[in-house]
PDB file of C-alpha atoms in Angstrom:
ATOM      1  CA  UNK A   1       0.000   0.000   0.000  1.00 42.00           C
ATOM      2  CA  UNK A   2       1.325   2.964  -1.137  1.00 44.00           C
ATOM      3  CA  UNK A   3       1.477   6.510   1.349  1.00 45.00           C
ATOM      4  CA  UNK A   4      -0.146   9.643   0.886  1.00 51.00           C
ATOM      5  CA  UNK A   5       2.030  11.425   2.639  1.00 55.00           C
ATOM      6  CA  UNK A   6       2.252  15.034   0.543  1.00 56.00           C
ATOM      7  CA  UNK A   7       5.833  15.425   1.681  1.00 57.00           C
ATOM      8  CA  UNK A   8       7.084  11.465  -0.299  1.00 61.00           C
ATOM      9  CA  UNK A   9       9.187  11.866  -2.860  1.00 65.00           C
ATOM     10  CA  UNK A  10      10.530  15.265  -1.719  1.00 79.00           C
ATOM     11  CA  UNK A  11      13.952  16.502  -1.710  1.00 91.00           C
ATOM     12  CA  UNK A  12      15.238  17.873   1.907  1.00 94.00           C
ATOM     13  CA  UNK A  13      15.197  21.345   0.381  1.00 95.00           C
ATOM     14  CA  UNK A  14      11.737  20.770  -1.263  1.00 94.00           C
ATOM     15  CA  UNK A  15      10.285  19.750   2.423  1.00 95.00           C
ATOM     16  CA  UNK A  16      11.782  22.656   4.036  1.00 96.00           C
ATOM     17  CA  UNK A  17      10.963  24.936   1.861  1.00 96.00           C
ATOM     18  CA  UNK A  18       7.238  23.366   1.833  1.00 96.00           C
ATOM     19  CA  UNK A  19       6.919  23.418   5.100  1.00 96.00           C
ATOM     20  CA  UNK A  20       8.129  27.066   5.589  1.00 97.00           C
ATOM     21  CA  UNK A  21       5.645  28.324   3.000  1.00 96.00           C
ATOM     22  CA  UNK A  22       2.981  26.899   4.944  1.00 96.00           C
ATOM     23  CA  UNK A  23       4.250  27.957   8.144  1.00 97.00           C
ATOM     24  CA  UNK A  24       5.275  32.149   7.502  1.00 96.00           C
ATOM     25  CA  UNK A  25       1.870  32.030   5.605  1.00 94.00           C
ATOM     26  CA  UNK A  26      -0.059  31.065   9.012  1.00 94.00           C
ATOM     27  CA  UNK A  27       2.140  32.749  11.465  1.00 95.00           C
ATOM     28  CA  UNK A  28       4.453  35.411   9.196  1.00 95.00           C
ATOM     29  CA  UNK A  29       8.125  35.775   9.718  1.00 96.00           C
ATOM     30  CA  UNK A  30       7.943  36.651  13.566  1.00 95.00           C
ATOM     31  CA  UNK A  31       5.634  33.928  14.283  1.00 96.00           C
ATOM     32  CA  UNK A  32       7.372  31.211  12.883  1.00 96.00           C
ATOM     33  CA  UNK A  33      11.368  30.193  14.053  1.00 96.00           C
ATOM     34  CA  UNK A  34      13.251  27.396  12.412  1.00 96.00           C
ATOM     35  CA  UNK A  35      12.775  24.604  15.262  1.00 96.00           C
ATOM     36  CA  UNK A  36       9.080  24.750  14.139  1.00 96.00           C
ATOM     37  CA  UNK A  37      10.065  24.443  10.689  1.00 96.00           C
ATOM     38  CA  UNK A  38      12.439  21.813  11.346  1.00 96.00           C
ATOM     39  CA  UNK A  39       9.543  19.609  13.130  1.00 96.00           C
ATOM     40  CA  UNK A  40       7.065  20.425  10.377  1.00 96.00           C
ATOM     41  CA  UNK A  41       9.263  19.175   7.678  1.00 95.00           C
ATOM     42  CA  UNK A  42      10.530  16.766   9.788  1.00 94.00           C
ATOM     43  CA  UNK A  43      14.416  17.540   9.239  1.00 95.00           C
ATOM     44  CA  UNK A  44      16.993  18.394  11.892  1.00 95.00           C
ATOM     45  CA  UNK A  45      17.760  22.245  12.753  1.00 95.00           C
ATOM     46  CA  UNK A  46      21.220  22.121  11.250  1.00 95.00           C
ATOM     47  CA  UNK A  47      20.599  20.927   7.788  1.00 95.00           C
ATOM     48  CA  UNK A  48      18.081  24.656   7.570  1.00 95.00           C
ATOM     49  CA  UNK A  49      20.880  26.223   8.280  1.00 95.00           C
ATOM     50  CA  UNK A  50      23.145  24.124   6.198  1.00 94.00           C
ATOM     51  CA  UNK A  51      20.301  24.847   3.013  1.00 95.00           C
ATOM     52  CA  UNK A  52      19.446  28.338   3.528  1.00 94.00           C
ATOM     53  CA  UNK A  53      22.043  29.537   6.146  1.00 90.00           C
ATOM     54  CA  UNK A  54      19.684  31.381   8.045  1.00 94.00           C
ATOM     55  CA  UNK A  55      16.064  31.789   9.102  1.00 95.00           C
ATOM     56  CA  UNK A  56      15.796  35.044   6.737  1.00 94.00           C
ATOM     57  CA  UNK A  57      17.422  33.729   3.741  1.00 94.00           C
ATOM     58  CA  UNK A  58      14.790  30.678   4.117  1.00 95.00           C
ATOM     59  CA  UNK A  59      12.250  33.512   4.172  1.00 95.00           C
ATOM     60  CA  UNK A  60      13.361  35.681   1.125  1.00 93.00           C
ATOM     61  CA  UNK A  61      13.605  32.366  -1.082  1.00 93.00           C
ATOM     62  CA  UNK A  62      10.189  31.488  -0.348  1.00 94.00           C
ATOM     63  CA  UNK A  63       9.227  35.315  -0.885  1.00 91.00           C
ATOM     64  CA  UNK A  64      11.023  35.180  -4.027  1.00 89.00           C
ATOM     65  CA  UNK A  65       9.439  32.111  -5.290  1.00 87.00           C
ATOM     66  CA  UNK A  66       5.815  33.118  -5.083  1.00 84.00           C
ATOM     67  CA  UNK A  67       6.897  37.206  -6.010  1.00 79.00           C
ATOM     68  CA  UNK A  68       7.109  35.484  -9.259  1.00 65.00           C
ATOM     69  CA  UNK A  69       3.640  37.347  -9.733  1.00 54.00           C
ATOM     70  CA  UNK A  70       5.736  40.190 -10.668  1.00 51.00           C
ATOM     71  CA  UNK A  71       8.041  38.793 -13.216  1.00 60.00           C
ATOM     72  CA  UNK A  72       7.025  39.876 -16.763  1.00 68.00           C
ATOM     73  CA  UNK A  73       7.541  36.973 -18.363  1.00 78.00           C
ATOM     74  CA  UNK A  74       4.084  35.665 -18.291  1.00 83.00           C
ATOM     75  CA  UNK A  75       2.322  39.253 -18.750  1.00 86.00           C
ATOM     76  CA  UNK A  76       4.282  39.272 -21.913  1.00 86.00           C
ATOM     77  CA  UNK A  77       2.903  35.346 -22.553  1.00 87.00           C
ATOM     78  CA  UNK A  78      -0.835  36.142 -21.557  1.00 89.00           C
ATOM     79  CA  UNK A  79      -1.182  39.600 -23.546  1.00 89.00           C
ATOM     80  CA  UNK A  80       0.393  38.134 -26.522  1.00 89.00           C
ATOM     81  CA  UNK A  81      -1.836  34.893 -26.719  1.00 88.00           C
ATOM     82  CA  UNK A  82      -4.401  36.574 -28.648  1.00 89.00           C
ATOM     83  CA  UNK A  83      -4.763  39.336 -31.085  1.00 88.00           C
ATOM     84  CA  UNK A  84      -8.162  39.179 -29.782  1.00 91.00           C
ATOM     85  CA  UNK A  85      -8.263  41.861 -27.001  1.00 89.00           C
ATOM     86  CA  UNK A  86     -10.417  40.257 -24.868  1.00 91.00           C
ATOM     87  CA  UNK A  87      -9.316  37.045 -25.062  1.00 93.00           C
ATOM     88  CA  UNK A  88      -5.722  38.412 -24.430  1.00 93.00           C
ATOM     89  CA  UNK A  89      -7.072  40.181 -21.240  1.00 94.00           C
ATOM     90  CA  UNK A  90      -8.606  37.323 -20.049  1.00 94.00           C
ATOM     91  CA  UNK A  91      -5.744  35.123 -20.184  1.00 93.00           C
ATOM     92  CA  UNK A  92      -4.118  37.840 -17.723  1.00 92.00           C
ATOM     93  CA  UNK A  93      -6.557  38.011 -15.554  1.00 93.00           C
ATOM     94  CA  UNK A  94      -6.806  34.392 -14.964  1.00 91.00           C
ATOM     95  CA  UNK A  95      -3.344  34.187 -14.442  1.00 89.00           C
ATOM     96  CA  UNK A  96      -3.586  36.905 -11.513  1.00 90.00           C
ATOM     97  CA  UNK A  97      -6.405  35.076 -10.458  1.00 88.00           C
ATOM     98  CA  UNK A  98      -4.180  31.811  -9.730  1.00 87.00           C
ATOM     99  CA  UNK A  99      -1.033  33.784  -8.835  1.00 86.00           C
ATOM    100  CA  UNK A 100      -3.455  35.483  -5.971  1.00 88.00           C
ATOM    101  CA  UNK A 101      -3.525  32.163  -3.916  1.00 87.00           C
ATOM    102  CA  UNK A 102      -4.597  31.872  -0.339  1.00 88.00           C
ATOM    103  CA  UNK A 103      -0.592  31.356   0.328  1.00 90.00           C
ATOM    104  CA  UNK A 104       0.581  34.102  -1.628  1.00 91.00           C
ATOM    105  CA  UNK A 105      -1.876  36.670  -0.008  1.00 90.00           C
ATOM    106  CA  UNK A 106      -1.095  35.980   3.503  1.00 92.00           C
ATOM    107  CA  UNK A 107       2.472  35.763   2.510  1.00 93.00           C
ATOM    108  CA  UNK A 108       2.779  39.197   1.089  1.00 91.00           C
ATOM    109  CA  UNK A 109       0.528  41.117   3.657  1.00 92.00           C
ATOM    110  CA  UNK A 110       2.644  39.261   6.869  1.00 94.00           C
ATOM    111  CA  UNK A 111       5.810  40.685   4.760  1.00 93.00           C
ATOM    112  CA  UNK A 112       3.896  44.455   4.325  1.00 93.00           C
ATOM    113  CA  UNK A 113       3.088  44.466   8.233  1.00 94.00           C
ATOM    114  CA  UNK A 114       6.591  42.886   9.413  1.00 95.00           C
ATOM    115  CA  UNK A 115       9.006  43.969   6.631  1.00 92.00           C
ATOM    116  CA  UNK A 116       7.548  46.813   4.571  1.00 93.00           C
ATOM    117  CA  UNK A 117      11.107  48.613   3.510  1.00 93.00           C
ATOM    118  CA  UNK A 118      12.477  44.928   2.379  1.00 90.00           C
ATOM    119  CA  UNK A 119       9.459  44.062   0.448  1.00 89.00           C
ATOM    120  CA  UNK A 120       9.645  47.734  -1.266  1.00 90.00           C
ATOM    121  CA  UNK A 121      13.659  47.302  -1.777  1.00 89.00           C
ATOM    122  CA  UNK A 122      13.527  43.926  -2.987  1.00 86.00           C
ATOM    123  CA  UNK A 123       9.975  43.965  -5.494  1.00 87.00           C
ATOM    124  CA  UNK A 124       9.469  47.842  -5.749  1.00 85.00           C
ATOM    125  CA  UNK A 125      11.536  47.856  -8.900  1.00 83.00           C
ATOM    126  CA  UNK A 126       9.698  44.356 -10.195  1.00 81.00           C
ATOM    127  CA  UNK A 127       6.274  45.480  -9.520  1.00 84.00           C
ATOM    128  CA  UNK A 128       6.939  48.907 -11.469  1.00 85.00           C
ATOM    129  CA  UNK A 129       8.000  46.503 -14.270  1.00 85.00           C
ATOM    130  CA  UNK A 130       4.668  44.822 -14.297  1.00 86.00           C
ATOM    131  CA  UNK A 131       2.900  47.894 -14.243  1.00 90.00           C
ATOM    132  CA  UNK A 132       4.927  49.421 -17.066  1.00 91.00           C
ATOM    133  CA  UNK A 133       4.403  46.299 -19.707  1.00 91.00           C
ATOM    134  CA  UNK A 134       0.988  46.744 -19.005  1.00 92.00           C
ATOM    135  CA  UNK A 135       0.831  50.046 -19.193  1.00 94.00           C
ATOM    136  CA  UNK A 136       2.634  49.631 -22.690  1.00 93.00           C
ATOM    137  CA  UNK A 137       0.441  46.806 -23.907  1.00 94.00           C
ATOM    138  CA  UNK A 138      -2.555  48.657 -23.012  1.00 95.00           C
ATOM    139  CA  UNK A 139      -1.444  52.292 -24.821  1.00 95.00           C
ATOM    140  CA  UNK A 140      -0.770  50.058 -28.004  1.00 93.00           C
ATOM    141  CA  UNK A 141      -4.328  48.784 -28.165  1.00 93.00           C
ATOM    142  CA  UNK A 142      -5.477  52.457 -27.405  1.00 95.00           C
ATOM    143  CA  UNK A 143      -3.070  53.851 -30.119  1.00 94.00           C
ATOM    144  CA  UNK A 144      -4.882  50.676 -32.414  1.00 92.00           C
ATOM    145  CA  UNK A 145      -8.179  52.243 -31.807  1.00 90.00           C
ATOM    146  CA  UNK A 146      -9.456  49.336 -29.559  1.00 90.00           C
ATOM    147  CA  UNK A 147      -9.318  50.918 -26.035  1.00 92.00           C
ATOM    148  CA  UNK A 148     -10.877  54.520 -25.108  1.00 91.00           C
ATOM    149  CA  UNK A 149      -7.585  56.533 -24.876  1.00 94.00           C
ATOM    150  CA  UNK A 150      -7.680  57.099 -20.968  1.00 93.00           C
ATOM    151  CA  UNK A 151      -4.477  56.837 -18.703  1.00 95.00           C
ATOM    152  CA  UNK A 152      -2.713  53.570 -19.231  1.00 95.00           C
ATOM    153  CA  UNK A 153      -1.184  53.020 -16.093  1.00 94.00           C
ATOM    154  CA  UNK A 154      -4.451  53.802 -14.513  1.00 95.00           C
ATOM    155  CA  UNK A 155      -6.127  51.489 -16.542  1.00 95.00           C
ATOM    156  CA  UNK A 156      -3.633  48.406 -15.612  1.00 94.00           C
ATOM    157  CA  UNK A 157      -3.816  49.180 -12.200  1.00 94.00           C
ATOM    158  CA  UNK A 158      -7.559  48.985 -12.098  1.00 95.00           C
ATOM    159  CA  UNK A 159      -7.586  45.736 -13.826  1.00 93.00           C
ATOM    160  CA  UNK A 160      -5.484  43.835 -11.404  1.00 93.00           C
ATOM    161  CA  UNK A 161      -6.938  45.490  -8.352  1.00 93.00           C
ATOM    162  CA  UNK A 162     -10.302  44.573  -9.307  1.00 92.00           C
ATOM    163  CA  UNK A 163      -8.673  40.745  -9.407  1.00 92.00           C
ATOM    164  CA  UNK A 164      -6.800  41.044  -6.279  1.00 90.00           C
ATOM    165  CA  UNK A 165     -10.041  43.035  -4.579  1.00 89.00           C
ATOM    166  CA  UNK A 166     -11.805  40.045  -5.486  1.00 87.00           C
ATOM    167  CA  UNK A 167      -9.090  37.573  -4.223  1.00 87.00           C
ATOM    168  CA  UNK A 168      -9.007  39.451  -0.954  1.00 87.00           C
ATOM    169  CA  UNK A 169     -12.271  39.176   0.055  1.00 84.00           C
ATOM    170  CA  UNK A 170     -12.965  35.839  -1.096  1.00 80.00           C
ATOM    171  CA  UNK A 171      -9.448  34.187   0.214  1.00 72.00           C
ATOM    172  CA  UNK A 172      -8.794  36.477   3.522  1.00 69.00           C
ATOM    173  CA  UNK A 173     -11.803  37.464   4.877  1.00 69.00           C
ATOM    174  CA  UNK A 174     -13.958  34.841   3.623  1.00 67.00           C
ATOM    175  CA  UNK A 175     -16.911  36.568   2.070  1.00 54.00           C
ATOM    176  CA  UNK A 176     -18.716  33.517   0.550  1.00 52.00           C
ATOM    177  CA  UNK A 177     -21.687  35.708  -1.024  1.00 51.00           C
ATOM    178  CA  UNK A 178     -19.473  35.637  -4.433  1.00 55.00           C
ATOM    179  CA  UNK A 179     -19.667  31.685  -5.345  1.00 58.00           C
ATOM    180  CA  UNK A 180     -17.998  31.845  -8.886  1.00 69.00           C
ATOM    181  CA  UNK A 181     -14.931  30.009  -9.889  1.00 76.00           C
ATOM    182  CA  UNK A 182     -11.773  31.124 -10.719  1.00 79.00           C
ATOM    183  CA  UNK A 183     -12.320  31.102 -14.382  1.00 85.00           C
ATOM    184  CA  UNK A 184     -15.767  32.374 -14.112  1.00 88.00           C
ATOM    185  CA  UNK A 185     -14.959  35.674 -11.918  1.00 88.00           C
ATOM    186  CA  UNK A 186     -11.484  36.407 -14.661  1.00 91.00           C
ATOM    187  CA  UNK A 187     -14.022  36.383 -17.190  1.00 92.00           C
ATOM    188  CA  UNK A 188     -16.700  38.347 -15.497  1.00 92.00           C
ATOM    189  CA  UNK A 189     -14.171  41.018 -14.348  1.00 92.00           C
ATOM    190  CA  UNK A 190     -12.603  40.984 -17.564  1.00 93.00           C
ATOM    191  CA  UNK A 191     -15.921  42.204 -19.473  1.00 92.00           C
ATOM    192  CA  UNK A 192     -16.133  44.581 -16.528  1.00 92.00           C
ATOM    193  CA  UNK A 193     -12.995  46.163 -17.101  1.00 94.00           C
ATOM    194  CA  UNK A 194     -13.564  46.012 -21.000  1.00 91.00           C
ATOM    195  CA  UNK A 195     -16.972  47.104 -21.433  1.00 89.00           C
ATOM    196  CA  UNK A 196     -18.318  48.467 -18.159  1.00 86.00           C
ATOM    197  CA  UNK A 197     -22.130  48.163 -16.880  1.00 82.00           C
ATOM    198  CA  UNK A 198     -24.040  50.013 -18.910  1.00 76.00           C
ATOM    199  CA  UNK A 199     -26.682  48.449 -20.507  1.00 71.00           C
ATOM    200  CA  UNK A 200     -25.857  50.333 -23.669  1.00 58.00           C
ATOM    201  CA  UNK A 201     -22.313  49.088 -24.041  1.00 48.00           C
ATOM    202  CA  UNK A 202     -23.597  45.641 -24.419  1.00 47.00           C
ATOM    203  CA  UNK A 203     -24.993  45.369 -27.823  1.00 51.00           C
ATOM    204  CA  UNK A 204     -23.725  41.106 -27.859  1.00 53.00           C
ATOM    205  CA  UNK A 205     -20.493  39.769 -27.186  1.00 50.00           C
ATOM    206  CA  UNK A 206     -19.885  39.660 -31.753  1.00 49.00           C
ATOM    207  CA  UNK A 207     -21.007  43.541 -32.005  1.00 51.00           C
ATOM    208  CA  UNK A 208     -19.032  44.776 -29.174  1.00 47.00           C
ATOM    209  CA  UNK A 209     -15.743  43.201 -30.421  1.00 45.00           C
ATOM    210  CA  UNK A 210     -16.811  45.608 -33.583  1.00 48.00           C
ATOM    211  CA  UNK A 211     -17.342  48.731 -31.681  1.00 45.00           C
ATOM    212  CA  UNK A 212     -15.073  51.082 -30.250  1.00 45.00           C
ATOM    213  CA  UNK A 213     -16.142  53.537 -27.500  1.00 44.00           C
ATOM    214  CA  UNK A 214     -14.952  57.625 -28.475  1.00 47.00           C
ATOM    215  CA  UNK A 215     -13.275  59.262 -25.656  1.00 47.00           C
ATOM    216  CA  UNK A 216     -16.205  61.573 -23.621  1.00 44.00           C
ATOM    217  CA  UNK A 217     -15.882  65.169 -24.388  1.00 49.00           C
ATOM    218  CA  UNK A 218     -14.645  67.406 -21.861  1.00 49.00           C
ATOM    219  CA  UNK A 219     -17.239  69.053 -19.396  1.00 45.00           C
ATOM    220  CA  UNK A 220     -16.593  72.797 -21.021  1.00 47.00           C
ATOM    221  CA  UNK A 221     -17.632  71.630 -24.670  1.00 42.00           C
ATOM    222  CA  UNK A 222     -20.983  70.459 -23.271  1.00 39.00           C
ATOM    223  CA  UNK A 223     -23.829  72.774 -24.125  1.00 40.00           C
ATOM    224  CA  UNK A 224     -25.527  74.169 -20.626  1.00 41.00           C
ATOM    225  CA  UNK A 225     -29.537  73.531 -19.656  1.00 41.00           C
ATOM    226  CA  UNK A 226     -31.600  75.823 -22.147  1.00 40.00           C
ATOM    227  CA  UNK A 227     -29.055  76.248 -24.503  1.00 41.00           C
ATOM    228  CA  UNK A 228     -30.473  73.529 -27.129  1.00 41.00           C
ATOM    229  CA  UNK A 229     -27.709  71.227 -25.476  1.00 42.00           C
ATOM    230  CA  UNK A 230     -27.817  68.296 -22.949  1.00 40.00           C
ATOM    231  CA  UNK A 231     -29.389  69.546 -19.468  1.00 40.00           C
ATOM    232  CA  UNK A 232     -29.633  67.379 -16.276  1.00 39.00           C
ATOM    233  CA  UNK A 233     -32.888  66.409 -17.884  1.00 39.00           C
ATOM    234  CA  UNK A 234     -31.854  65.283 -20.694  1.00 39.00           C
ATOM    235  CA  UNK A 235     -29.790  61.939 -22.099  1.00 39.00           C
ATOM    236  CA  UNK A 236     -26.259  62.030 -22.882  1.00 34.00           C
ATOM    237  CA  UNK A 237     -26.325  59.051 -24.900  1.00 37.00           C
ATOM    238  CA  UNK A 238     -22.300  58.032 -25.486  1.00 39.00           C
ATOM    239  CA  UNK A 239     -21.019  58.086 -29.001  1.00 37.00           C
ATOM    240  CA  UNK A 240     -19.780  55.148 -30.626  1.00 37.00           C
ATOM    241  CA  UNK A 241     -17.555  54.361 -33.927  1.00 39.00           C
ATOM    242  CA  UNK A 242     -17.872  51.521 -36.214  1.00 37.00           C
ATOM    243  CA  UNK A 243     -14.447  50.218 -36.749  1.00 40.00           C
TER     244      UNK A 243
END
C-alpha cells in the first residue's frame, strides 16, 4: 500500500521549503522560528541552516518564489496569446487570479506588516515593471483604436486590483456571497474592465468586439440647460464608432 504522505518523494530542500511556505503564511516571519520548521518538515535544525544559512534567507527564497507574480515573463505570454483583445485580457486576468492564492496573499501582507522597507527594496523595482508592460500593452491597443484613450497606467492598475479586490475578500476574509470560480470571476471582471455596466455598451459579445467607445468630451464643450444642449434632464447618450 502505497502513502499519501504530501511530503514522499521530496527533496530535503523541497520539504523545508514546503513546510516554511505553509508555516510564515499562518504565522508570518515573527511567528514562525526554524525549530518549528524543522519539526514540520521533519528535518533536523542544522541541515536549515546548512540549506538556507539562516532563518531570513529561508524567508526571502520562499518570498522570491511566489513574487514570481511580478516577473514579466508571463504578462508578456498572456497579452500576446491573442490578437483578440479580450481574449488576451482574459488570459491575464486568470493568471492573476491563480497567482493570488490563499498562500501568496497571507504571505505578502505578513511581509507588508513585518518587513515593509524589504518588500519595497527587494519587489518595488519588479512590480513597477509589471505595471509598465501593461501600461505599454494597453497604450498600443489604445493607439490601435481598440481601447478609449484614458491613462494607461491607470487602466492596468484597475484591472489587477479589481482581481486582487476580489481575491481578498474571497481568500482572507472569507466573504462567501461571491460563489464563482476562478475562471468564471477572470471572465466576469474581464468584461467589466472592457466594457463596463451600462446596458448600452452591451450590444452582444460579436457587435461589441466591432465597436469602439470615443473618448467623452470634456465638461466645457458640453452645451448648458436651455441652450439647445444636454441639461440634467436630458440623455447624454455616449457616441460610438464603427471600426
Amino acid at each position: 500500500m502505497t502513502s499519501s504522505h504530501p511530503n514522499r518523494g521530496l527533496s530535503t530542500r523541497e520539504k523545508v521549503l514546503r513546510a516554511a511556505t505553509l508555516l510564515f503564511a499562518a504565522k508570518g516571519f515573527e511567528g514562525t522560528s526554524t525549530r518549528d520548521v524543522a519539526r514540520r518538515a521533519k528535518v533536523n535544525e542544522s541541515t536549515i541552516f546548512r540549506l538556507f544559512k539562516n532563518k531570513q534567507g529561508l524567508y526571502l527564497r520562499i518570498l522570491d518564489s511566489k513574487m514570481g507574480l511580478s516577473a514579466p515573463e508571463w504578462l508578456n505570454t498572456a497579452l500576446r496569446s491573442s490578437e483578440d483583445p479580450e481574449r488576451a485580457f482574459l488570459a491575464l486576468a486568470e493568471r492573476l487570479e491563480e497567482a493570488f492564492d490563499p498562500v501568496f496573499l497571507r504571505l505578502f501582507f505578513y511581509a507588508a506588516l513585518e518587513k515593509p522597507e524589504l518588500l519595497r527594496k527587494r519587489y518595488g523595482s519588479s512590480l513597477g515593471s509589471l505595471y509598465e508592460l501593461l501600461g505599454r500593452h494597453i497604450g498600443e491597443r489604445i493607439q490601435s483604436e481598440v481601447l478609449r484613450d484614458i491613462d494607461p497606467m491607470l487602466m492596468g492598475r484597475a484591472l489587477v486590483g479589481m482581481i486582487a479586490y476580489h481575491r481578498i475578500l474571497s481568500e482572507l476574509l472569507g466573504a462567501g456571497s461571491v460563489q464563482t470560480d476562478s475562471e468564471t470571476s477572470a471572465r466576469i471582471y474581464t468584461e467589466i474592465w472592457l466594457f463596463g455596466t451600462s446596458s448600452w455598451k452591451a450590444p452582444g459579445r460579436q457587435q461589441r468586439a466591432d465597436r469602439r467607445l470615443e473618448p467623452l468630451p470634456a465638461p466645457e464643450t458640453l452645451s448648458p440647460p436651455g441652450a439647445g444642449g444636454c441639461g440634467p434632464s436630458q440623455e447624454i447618450t455616449p457616441r460610438v464608432k464603427r471600426q
